[in-house]
Amino acid sequence: LSLRFPEKLWKMLESSKFQSIWWTEGGKCVAINKDLFEVEVLGREGQQVFHTQKIKSFMRQLNAYGFTKMQRNFQRSASLPEFLAEEAAASAHSQILYYYNPSFNRAHPWLSETCKRR
C-alpha cells in the first residue's frame, strides 16, 4: 500500500529512525537538516522513502502540498531535545530548512488528511 506524501512525511517525523527531520515550534513547523536529509533519506539505496533522490524535487513536493518555507526568525523550540538538535545542526554549519503548513500540525494529526496536492 502506497502512502501519500503527507502521510510519509508524518511517519518520518514521528519515527526515531531519522535525525535529519523533526518537528519544531511545538509541532507547527517541520525542520530539515538539508545536508543530512540528502544522505539519510534521499540517498538510501533500495529502500527509498520518496520517489526522488534530489532535494529540489522533495521541496517541490512540499510546495505542491501547501507547505511554505519559513525564515529562521521565530522562537527556538521549547523542548530541550529539539533545541539541542537545532543547536547541533547549526554548529555543524548545516543548512536548516523550515516548512509550515496550517493543516500539518503535530497536535492535530487529523488535519493532515486535508493536505491535498495543488
mmCIF file of N, CA and C in Angstrom:
data_model
loop_
_atom_site.group_PDB
_atom_site.id
_atom_site.type_symbol
_atom_site.label_atom_id
_atom_site.label_comp_id
_atom_site.label_asym_id
_atom_site.label_seq_id
_atom_site.Cartn_x
_atom_site.Cartn_y
_atom_site.Cartn_z
ATOM 1 N N LEU A 1 0.851 -1.188 0.000
ATOM 2 C CA LEU A 1 0.000 0.000 0.000
ATOM 3 C C LEU A 1 0.891 1.244 0.000
ATOM 4 N N SER A 2 0.683 2.093 -0.981
ATOM 5 C CA SER A 2 1.479 3.301 -1.110
ATOM 6 C C SER A 2 0.850 4.454 -0.325
ATOM 7 N N LEU A 3 1.648 5.109 0.501
ATOM 8 C CA LEU A 3 1.166 6.242 1.275
ATOM 9 C C LEU A 3 1.310 7.529 0.481
ATOM 10 N N ARG A 4 0.412 8.482 0.754
ATOM 11 C CA ARG A 4 0.520 9.795 0.139
ATOM 12 C C ARG A 4 1.702 10.545 0.761
ATOM 13 N N PHE A 5 2.185 11.561 0.060
ATOM 14 C CA PHE A 5 3.337 12.329 0.522
ATOM 15 C C PHE A 5 3.180 12.835 1.962
ATOM 16 N N PRO A 6 2.043 13.490 2.311
ATOM 17 C CA PRO A 6 1.917 13.965 3.700
ATOM 18 C C PRO A 6 1.971 12.844 4.736
ATOM 19 N N GLU A 7 1.437 11.676 4.403
ATOM 20 C CA GLU A 7 1.462 10.544 5.334
ATOM 21 C C GLU A 7 2.894 10.036 5.533
ATOM 22 N N LYS A 8 3.659 9.975 4.444
ATOM 23 C CA LYS A 8 5.062 9.553 4.558
ATOM 24 C C LYS A 8 5.844 10.539 5.413
ATOM 25 N N LEU A 9 5.611 11.829 5.166
ATOM 26 C CA LEU A 9 6.299 12.871 5.918
ATOM 27 C C LEU A 9 5.963 12.776 7.403
ATOM 28 N N TRP A 10 4.689 12.566 7.707
ATOM 29 C CA TRP A 10 4.242 12.445 9.102
ATOM 30 C C TRP A 10 4.931 11.263 9.780
ATOM 31 N N LYS A 11 4.960 10.117 9.111
ATOM 32 C CA LYS A 11 5.590 8.921 9.691
ATOM 33 C C LYS A 11 7.073 9.166 9.962
ATOM 34 N N MET A 12 7.734 9.880 9.057
ATOM 35 C CA MET A 12 9.150 10.196 9.268
ATOM 36 C C MET A 12 9.343 11.065 10.500
ATOM 37 N N LEU A 13 8.502 12.071 10.640
ATOM 38 C CA LEU A 13 8.613 12.989 11.769
ATOM 39 C C LEU A 13 8.357 12.289 13.096
ATOM 40 N N GLU A 14 7.475 11.312 13.090
ATOM 41 C CA GLU A 14 7.136 10.598 14.313
ATOM 42 C C GLU A 14 8.097 9.435 14.604
ATOM 43 N N SER A 15 8.929 9.093 13.640
ATOM 44 C CA SER A 15 9.867 7.994 13.794
ATOM 45 C C SER A 15 11.158 8.464 14.455
ATOM 46 N N SER A 16 11.776 7.572 15.179
ATOM 47 C CA SER A 16 13.075 7.910 15.777
ATOM 48 C C SER A 16 14.225 7.478 14.859
ATOM 49 N N LYS A 17 13.905 6.956 13.680
ATOM 50 C CA LYS A 17 14.924 6.471 12.743
ATOM 51 C C LYS A 17 15.664 7.595 12.023
ATOM 52 N N PHE A 18 15.050 8.769 11.947
ATOM 53 C CA PHE A 18 15.613 9.846 11.138
ATOM 54 C C PHE A 18 16.068 11.013 12.004
ATOM 55 N N GLN A 19 17.320 11.401 11.834
ATOM 56 C CA GLN A 19 17.878 12.523 12.586
ATOM 57 C C GLN A 19 17.840 13.820 11.776
ATOM 58 N N SER A 20 17.514 13.726 10.495
ATOM 59 C CA SER A 20 17.602 14.878 9.603
ATOM 60 C C SER A 20 16.311 15.680 9.498
ATOM 61 N N ILE A 21 15.245 15.215 10.131
ATOM 62 C CA ILE A 21 13.957 15.900 10.035
ATOM 63 C C ILE A 21 13.246 15.795 11.375
ATOM 64 N N TRP A 22 12.652 16.917 11.832
ATOM 65 C CA TRP A 22 12.000 16.921 13.137
ATOM 66 C C TRP A 22 10.956 18.038 13.201
ATOM 67 N N TRP A 23 10.087 17.929 14.215
ATOM 68 C CA TRP A 23 9.079 18.964 14.487
ATOM 69 C C TRP A 23 9.737 20.111 15.243
ATOM 70 N N THR A 24 9.318 21.330 14.973
ATOM 71 C CA THR A 24 9.737 22.487 15.773
ATOM 72 C C THR A 24 8.498 23.277 16.143
ATOM 73 N N GLU A 25 8.717 24.368 16.861
ATOM 74 C CA GLU A 25 7.623 25.275 17.201
ATOM 75 C C GLU A 25 6.414 24.554 17.786
ATOM 76 N N GLY A 26 6.661 23.663 18.702
ATOM 77 C CA GLY A 26 5.556 22.951 19.327
ATOM 78 C C GLY A 26 4.761 22.091 18.356
ATOM 79 N N GLY A 27 5.434 21.604 17.318
ATOM 80 C CA GLY A 27 4.778 20.734 16.354
ATOM 81 C C GLY A 27 4.068 21.466 15.237
ATOM 82 N N LYS A 28 4.405 22.742 15.030
ATOM 83 C CA LYS A 28 3.749 23.517 13.977
ATOM 84 C C LYS A 28 4.587 23.635 12.712
ATOM 85 N N CYS A 29 5.876 23.406 12.823
ATOM 86 C CA CYS A 29 6.769 23.508 11.667
ATOM 87 C C CYS A 29 7.597 22.229 11.530
ATOM 88 N N VAL A 30 8.049 21.993 10.314
ATOM 89 C CA VAL A 30 8.932 20.876 10.015
ATOM 90 C C VAL A 30 10.317 21.464 9.766
ATOM 91 N N ALA A 31 11.320 20.944 10.456
ATOM 92 C CA ALA A 31 12.700 21.382 10.250
ATOM 93 C C ALA A 31 13.455 20.259 9.544
ATOM 94 N N ILE A 32 14.250 20.641 8.556
ATOM 95 C CA ILE A 32 15.013 19.663 7.780
ATOM 96 C C ILE A 32 16.462 20.102 7.720
ATOM 97 N N ASN A 33 17.343 19.233 8.190
ATOM 98 C CA ASN A 33 18.772 19.462 8.029
ATOM 99 C C ASN A 33 19.099 19.006 6.608
ATOM 100 N N LYS A 34 19.200 19.967 5.707
ATOM 101 C CA LYS A 34 19.293 19.686 4.275
ATOM 102 C C LYS A 34 20.408 18.694 3.925
ATOM 103 N N ASP A 35 21.614 18.943 4.408
ATOM 104 C CA ASP A 35 22.747 18.084 4.061
ATOM 105 C C ASP A 35 22.558 16.660 4.564
ATOM 106 N N LEU A 36 22.133 16.525 5.811
ATOM 107 C CA LEU A 36 21.923 15.196 6.391
ATOM 108 C C LEU A 36 20.736 14.487 5.727
ATOM 109 N N PHE A 37 19.677 15.235 5.407
ATOM 110 C CA PHE A 37 18.494 14.666 4.763
ATOM 111 C C PHE A 37 18.851 14.058 3.403
ATOM 112 N N GLU A 38 19.722 14.753 2.657
ATOM 113 C CA GLU A 38 20.130 14.248 1.345
ATOM 114 C C GLU A 38 20.826 12.891 1.463
ATOM 115 N N VAL A 39 21.594 12.708 2.509
ATOM 116 C CA VAL A 39 22.305 11.440 2.710
ATOM 117 C C VAL A 39 21.389 10.393 3.348
ATOM 118 N N GLU A 40 20.751 10.771 4.449
ATOM 119 C CA GLU A 40 19.978 9.837 5.265
ATOM 120 C C GLU A 40 18.682 9.363 4.596
ATOM 121 N N VAL A 41 18.001 10.242 3.877
ATOM 122 C CA VAL A 41 16.695 9.900 3.317
ATOM 123 C C VAL A 41 16.751 9.737 1.800
ATOM 124 N N LEU A 42 17.233 10.754 1.124
ATOM 125 C CA LEU A 42 17.217 10.727 -0.337
ATOM 126 C C LEU A 42 18.295 9.824 -0.923
ATOM 127 N N GLY A 43 19.351 9.593 -0.178
ATOM 128 C CA GLY A 43 20.440 8.770 -0.675
ATOM 129 C C GLY A 43 20.336 7.298 -0.335
ATOM 130 N N ARG A 44 19.213 6.873 0.209
ATOM 131 C CA ARG A 44 19.029 5.460 0.590
ATOM 132 C C ARG A 44 18.985 4.585 -0.651
ATOM 133 N N GLU A 45 19.735 3.548 -0.634
ATOM 134 C CA GLU A 45 19.759 2.599 -1.757
ATOM 135 C C GLU A 45 18.730 1.504 -1.515
ATOM 136 N N GLY A 46 17.913 1.247 -2.513
ATOM 137 C CA GLY A 46 16.983 0.125 -2.446
ATOM 138 C C GLY A 46 15.703 0.355 -1.681
ATOM 139 N N GLN A 47 15.721 1.178 -0.661
ATOM 140 C CA GLN A 47 14.516 1.388 0.146
ATOM 141 C C GLN A 47 14.200 2.881 0.272
ATOM 142 N N GLN A 48 13.938 3.490 -0.874
ATOM 143 C CA GLN A 48 13.632 4.911 -0.898
ATOM 144 C C GLN A 48 12.310 5.212 -0.208
ATOM 145 N N VAL A 49 12.294 6.311 0.534
ATOM 146 C CA VAL A 49 11.077 6.754 1.200
ATOM 147 C C VAL A 49 10.224 7.546 0.211
ATOM 148 N N PHE A 50 10.862 8.438 -0.518
ATOM 149 C CA PHE A 50 10.185 9.248 -1.520
ATOM 150 C C PHE A 50 10.712 8.832 -2.884
ATOM 151 N N HIS A 51 9.980 9.166 -3.934
ATOM 152 C CA HIS A 51 10.367 8.733 -5.274
ATOM 153 C C HIS A 51 11.356 9.691 -5.921
ATOM 154 N N THR A 52 12.300 10.183 -5.146
ATOM 155 C CA THR A 52 13.306 11.086 -5.679
ATOM 156 C C THR A 52 14.598 10.971 -4.877
ATOM 157 N N GLN A 53 15.670 11.378 -5.499
ATOM 158 C CA GLN A 53 16.961 11.442 -4.804
ATOM 159 C C GLN A 53 17.469 12.877 -4.771
ATOM 160 N N LYS A 54 16.631 13.822 -5.209
ATOM 161 C CA LYS A 54 17.031 15.224 -5.288
ATOM 162 C C LYS A 54 16.256 16.071 -4.275
ATOM 163 N N ILE A 55 16.983 16.914 -3.546
ATOM 164 C CA ILE A 55 16.351 17.762 -2.537
ATOM 165 C C ILE A 55 15.385 18.759 -3.193
ATOM 166 N N LYS A 56 15.709 19.258 -4.376
ATOM 167 C CA LYS A 56 14.817 20.209 -5.048
ATOM 168 C C LYS A 56 13.468 19.569 -5.388
ATOM 169 N N SER A 57 13.477 18.310 -5.791
ATOM 170 C CA SER A 57 12.226 17.601 -6.082
ATOM 171 C C SER A 57 11.412 17.405 -4.801
ATOM 172 N N PHE A 58 12.090 17.099 -3.709
ATOM 173 C CA PHE A 58 11.414 16.945 -2.419
ATOM 174 C C PHE A 58 10.783 18.272 -1.999
ATOM 175 N N MET A 59 11.511 19.374 -2.183
ATOM 176 C CA MET A 59 10.997 20.693 -1.829
ATOM 177 C C MET A 59 9.800 21.071 -2.710
ATOM 178 N N ARG A 60 9.823 20.667 -3.978
ATOM 179 C CA ARG A 60 8.676 20.913 -4.856
ATOM 180 C C ARG A 60 7.446 20.147 -4.358
ATOM 181 N N GLN A 61 7.667 18.937 -3.848
ATOM 182 C CA GLN A 61 6.556 18.160 -3.279
ATOM 183 C C GLN A 61 5.966 18.894 -2.068
ATOM 184 N N LEU A 62 6.834 19.412 -1.200
ATOM 185 C CA LEU A 62 6.352 20.176 -0.049
ATOM 186 C C LEU A 62 5.486 21.343 -0.522
ATOM 187 N N ASN A 63 5.983 22.086 -1.502
ATOM 188 C CA ASN A 63 5.237 23.237 -2.033
ATOM 189 C C ASN A 63 3.923 22.800 -2.665
ATOM 190 N N ALA A 64 3.943 21.680 -3.373
ATOM 191 C CA ALA A 64 2.729 21.182 -4.036
ATOM 192 C C ALA A 64 1.632 20.839 -3.028
ATOM 193 N N TYR A 65 2.031 20.473 -1.813
ATOM 194 C CA TYR A 65 1.063 20.130 -0.769
ATOM 195 C C TYR A 65 0.795 21.292 0.191
ATOM 196 N N GLY A 66 1.166 22.492 -0.212
ATOM 197 C CA GLY A 66 0.805 23.675 0.563
ATOM 198 C C GLY A 66 1.766 24.089 1.659
ATOM 199 N N PHE A 67 2.955 23.510 1.695
ATOM 200 C CA PHE A 67 3.948 23.924 2.680
ATOM 201 C C PHE A 67 4.656 25.181 2.176
ATOM 202 N N THR A 68 4.926 26.107 3.074
ATOM 203 C CA THR A 68 5.679 27.302 2.708
ATOM 204 C C THR A 68 6.962 27.349 3.510
ATOM 205 N N LYS A 69 8.012 27.794 2.864
ATOM 206 C CA LYS A 69 9.313 27.886 3.523
ATOM 207 C C LYS A 69 9.294 29.073 4.483
ATOM 208 N N MET A 70 9.759 28.842 5.691
ATOM 209 C CA MET A 70 9.777 29.876 6.725
ATOM 210 C C MET A 70 11.211 30.349 6.938
ATOM 211 N N GLN A 71 11.343 31.601 7.299
ATOM 212 C CA GLN A 71 12.647 32.126 7.676
ATOM 213 C C GLN A 71 12.906 31.777 9.136
ATOM 214 N N ARG A 72 14.160 31.722 9.506
ATOM 215 C CA ARG A 72 14.511 31.339 10.872
ATOM 216 C C ARG A 72 14.458 32.556 11.800
ATOM 217 N N ASN A 73 13.302 33.189 11.886
ATOM 218 C CA ASN A 73 13.183 34.345 12.774
ATOM 219 C C ASN A 73 12.136 34.117 13.864
ATOM 220 N N PHE A 74 11.702 32.858 14.000
ATOM 221 C CA PHE A 74 10.748 32.554 15.060
ATOM 222 C C PHE A 74 11.490 31.992 16.267
ATOM 223 N N GLN A 75 10.775 31.834 17.360
ATOM 224 C CA GLN A 75 11.398 31.375 18.599
ATOM 225 C C GLN A 75 11.949 29.964 18.471
ATOM 226 N N ARG A 76 12.921 29.700 19.312
ATOM 227 C CA ARG A 76 13.507 28.358 19.365
ATOM 228 C C ARG A 76 12.490 27.365 19.910
ATOM 229 N N SER A 77 12.762 26.108 19.666
ATOM 230 C CA SER A 77 11.898 25.048 20.185
ATOM 231 C C SER A 77 11.903 25.080 21.704
ATOM 232 N N ALA A 78 10.770 24.781 22.272
ATOM 233 C CA ALA A 78 10.632 24.826 23.720
ATOM 234 C C ALA A 78 11.264 23.613 24.395
ATOM 235 N N SER A 79 11.221 22.472 23.734
ATOM 236 C CA SER A 79 11.743 21.266 24.387
ATOM 237 C C SER A 79 13.263 21.195 24.244
ATOM 238 N N LEU A 80 13.898 20.724 25.277
ATOM 239 C CA LEU A 80 15.359 20.650 25.285
ATOM 240 C C LEU A 80 15.917 19.773 24.168
ATOM 241 N N PRO A 81 15.378 18.574 23.916
ATOM 242 C CA PRO A 81 15.936 17.755 22.833
ATOM 243 C C PRO A 81 15.860 18.451 21.462
ATOM 244 N N GLU A 82 14.746 19.110 21.189
ATOM 245 C CA GLU A 82 14.614 19.813 19.907
ATOM 246 C C GLU A 82 15.598 20.972 19.831
ATOM 247 N N PHE A 83 15.712 21.718 20.935
ATOM 248 C CA PHE A 83 16.638 22.848 20.982
ATOM 249 C C PHE A 83 18.069 22.368 20.748
ATOM 250 N N LEU A 84 18.447 21.288 21.414
ATOM 251 C CA LEU A 84 19.807 20.759 21.258
ATOM 252 C C LEU A 84 20.053 20.243 19.842
ATOM 253 N N ALA A 85 19.035 19.624 19.248
ATOM 254 C CA ALA A 85 19.170 19.149 17.873
ATOM 255 C C ALA A 85 19.384 20.326 16.920
ATOM 256 N N GLU A 86 18.632 21.406 17.136
ATOM 257 C CA GLU A 86 18.789 22.592 16.297
ATOM 258 C C GLU A 86 20.170 23.205 16.480
ATOM 259 N N GLU A 87 20.621 23.295 17.731
ATOM 260 C CA GLU A 87 21.928 23.876 18.002
ATOM 261 C C GLU A 87 23.058 23.044 17.404
ATOM 262 N N ALA A 88 22.945 21.722 17.547
ATOM 263 C CA ALA A 88 23.972 20.833 16.997
ATOM 264 C C ALA A 88 24.031 20.972 15.488
ATOM 265 N N ALA A 89 22.876 21.032 14.862
ATOM 266 C CA ALA A 89 22.816 21.172 13.411
ATOM 267 C C ALA A 89 23.395 22.517 12.977
ATOM 268 N N ALA A 90 23.058 23.569 13.694
ATOM 269 C CA ALA A 90 23.556 24.898 13.342
ATOM 270 C C ALA A 90 25.067 24.982 13.531
ATOM 271 N N SER A 91 25.573 24.368 14.588
ATOM 272 C CA SER A 91 27.012 24.429 14.833
ATOM 273 C C SER A 91 27.798 23.611 13.812
ATOM 274 N N ALA A 92 27.145 22.676 13.168
ATOM 275 C CA ALA A 92 27.805 21.871 12.133
ATOM 276 C C ALA A 92 27.759 22.587 10.777
ATOM 277 N N HIS A 93 27.311 23.837 10.784
ATOM 278 C CA HIS A 93 27.217 24.654 9.563
ATOM 279 C C HIS A 93 26.319 24.014 8.509
ATOM 280 N N SER A 94 25.318 23.295 8.957
ATOM 281 C CA SER A 94 24.372 22.690 8.029
ATOM 282 C C SER A 94 23.215 23.649 7.816
ATOM 283 N N GLN A 95 22.650 23.602 6.651
ATOM 284 C CA GLN A 95 21.509 24.458 6.360
ATOM 285 C C GLN A 95 20.241 23.798 6.875
ATOM 286 N N ILE A 96 19.523 24.511 7.724
ATOM 287 C CA ILE A 96 18.257 24.009 8.247
ATOM 288 C C ILE A 96 17.126 24.706 7.494
ATOM 289 N N LEU A 97 16.246 23.912 6.926
ATOM 290 C CA LEU A 97 15.090 24.433 6.202
ATOM 291 C C LEU A 97 13.865 24.260 7.079
ATOM 292 N N TYR A 98 13.028 25.283 7.150
ATOM 293 C CA TYR A 98 11.808 25.236 7.947
ATOM 294 C C TYR A 98 10.608 25.367 7.022
ATOM 295 N N TYR A 99 9.643 24.470 7.190
ATOM 296 C CA TYR A 99 8.428 24.498 6.375
ATOM 297 C C TYR A 99 7.204 24.484 7.274
ATOM 298 N N TYR A 100 6.192 25.243 6.846
ATOM 299 C CA TYR A 100 4.959 25.371 7.613
ATOM 300 C C TYR A 100 3.756 25.112 6.708
ATOM 301 N N ASN A 101 2.790 24.395 7.256
ATOM 302 C CA ASN A 101 1.508 24.189 6.592
ATOM 303 C C ASN A 101 0.457 24.209 7.700
ATOM 304 N N PRO A 102 -0.549 25.083 7.619
ATOM 305 C CA PRO A 102 -1.542 25.154 8.696
ATOM 306 C C PRO A 102 -2.310 23.842 8.903
ATOM 307 N N SER A 103 -2.317 22.983 7.901
ATOM 308 C CA SER A 103 -3.010 21.697 8.018
ATOM 309 C C SER A 103 -2.083 20.558 8.414
ATOM 310 N N PHE A 104 -0.856 20.883 8.792
ATOM 311 C CA PHE A 104 0.113 19.852 9.168
ATOM 312 C C PHE A 104 0.655 20.235 10.537
ATOM 313 N N ASN A 105 -0.012 19.731 11.589
ATOM 314 C CA ASN A 105 0.281 20.138 12.948
ATOM 315 C C ASN A 105 0.325 18.892 13.834
ATOM 316 N N ARG A 106 1.408 18.753 14.571
ATOM 317 C CA ARG A 106 1.592 17.555 15.400
ATOM 318 C C ARG A 106 0.460 17.356 16.405
ATOM 319 N N ALA A 107 -0.092 18.435 16.920
ATOM 320 C CA ALA A 107 -1.162 18.339 17.917
ATOM 321 C C ALA A 107 -2.510 17.950 17.294
ATOM 322 N N HIS A 108 -2.622 18.086 15.966
ATOM 323 C CA HIS A 108 -3.884 17.788 15.287
ATOM 324 C C HIS A 108 -3.639 16.886 14.075
ATOM 325 N N PRO A 109 -3.308 15.622 14.311
ATOM 326 C CA PRO A 109 -2.948 14.722 13.212
ATOM 327 C C PRO A 109 -4.030 14.566 12.147
ATOM 328 N N TRP A 110 -5.285 14.676 12.533
ATOM 329 C CA TRP A 110 -6.378 14.507 11.565
ATOM 330 C C TRP A 110 -6.370 15.591 10.495
ATOM 331 N N LEU A 111 -5.762 16.749 10.764
ATOM 332 C CA LEU A 111 -5.712 17.815 9.769
ATOM 333 C C LEU A 111 -4.869 17.445 8.550
ATOM 334 N N SER A 112 -3.910 16.536 8.739
ATOM 335 C CA SER A 112 -3.028 16.173 7.620
ATOM 336 C C SER A 112 -3.802 15.550 6.459
ATOM 337 N N GLU A 113 -4.968 15.005 6.752
ATOM 338 C CA GLU A 113 -5.800 14.428 5.686
ATOM 339 C C GLU A 113 -6.304 15.507 4.711
ATOM 340 N N THR A 114 -6.311 16.757 5.186
ATOM 341 C CA THR A 114 -6.776 17.852 4.312
ATOM 342 C C THR A 114 -5.649 18.402 3.432
ATOM 343 N N CYS A 115 -4.434 17.914 3.632
ATOM 344 C CA CYS A 115 -3.314 18.337 2.772
ATOM 345 C C CYS A 115 -3.476 17.667 1.412
ATOM 346 N N LYS A 116 -3.888 18.446 0.464
ATOM 347 C CA LYS A 116 -4.106 17.935 -0.903
ATOM 348 C C LYS A 116 -3.083 18.529 -1.848
ATOM 349 N N ARG A 117 -2.742 17.764 -2.851
ATOM 350 C CA ARG A 117 -1.822 18.247 -3.881
ATOM 351 C C ARG A 117 -2.519 19.339 -4.680
ATOM 352 N N ARG A 118 -1.816 20.449 -4.897
ATOM 353 C CA ARG A 118 -2.380 21.566 -5.658
ATOM 354 C C ARG A 118 -2.451 21.253 -7.125
#
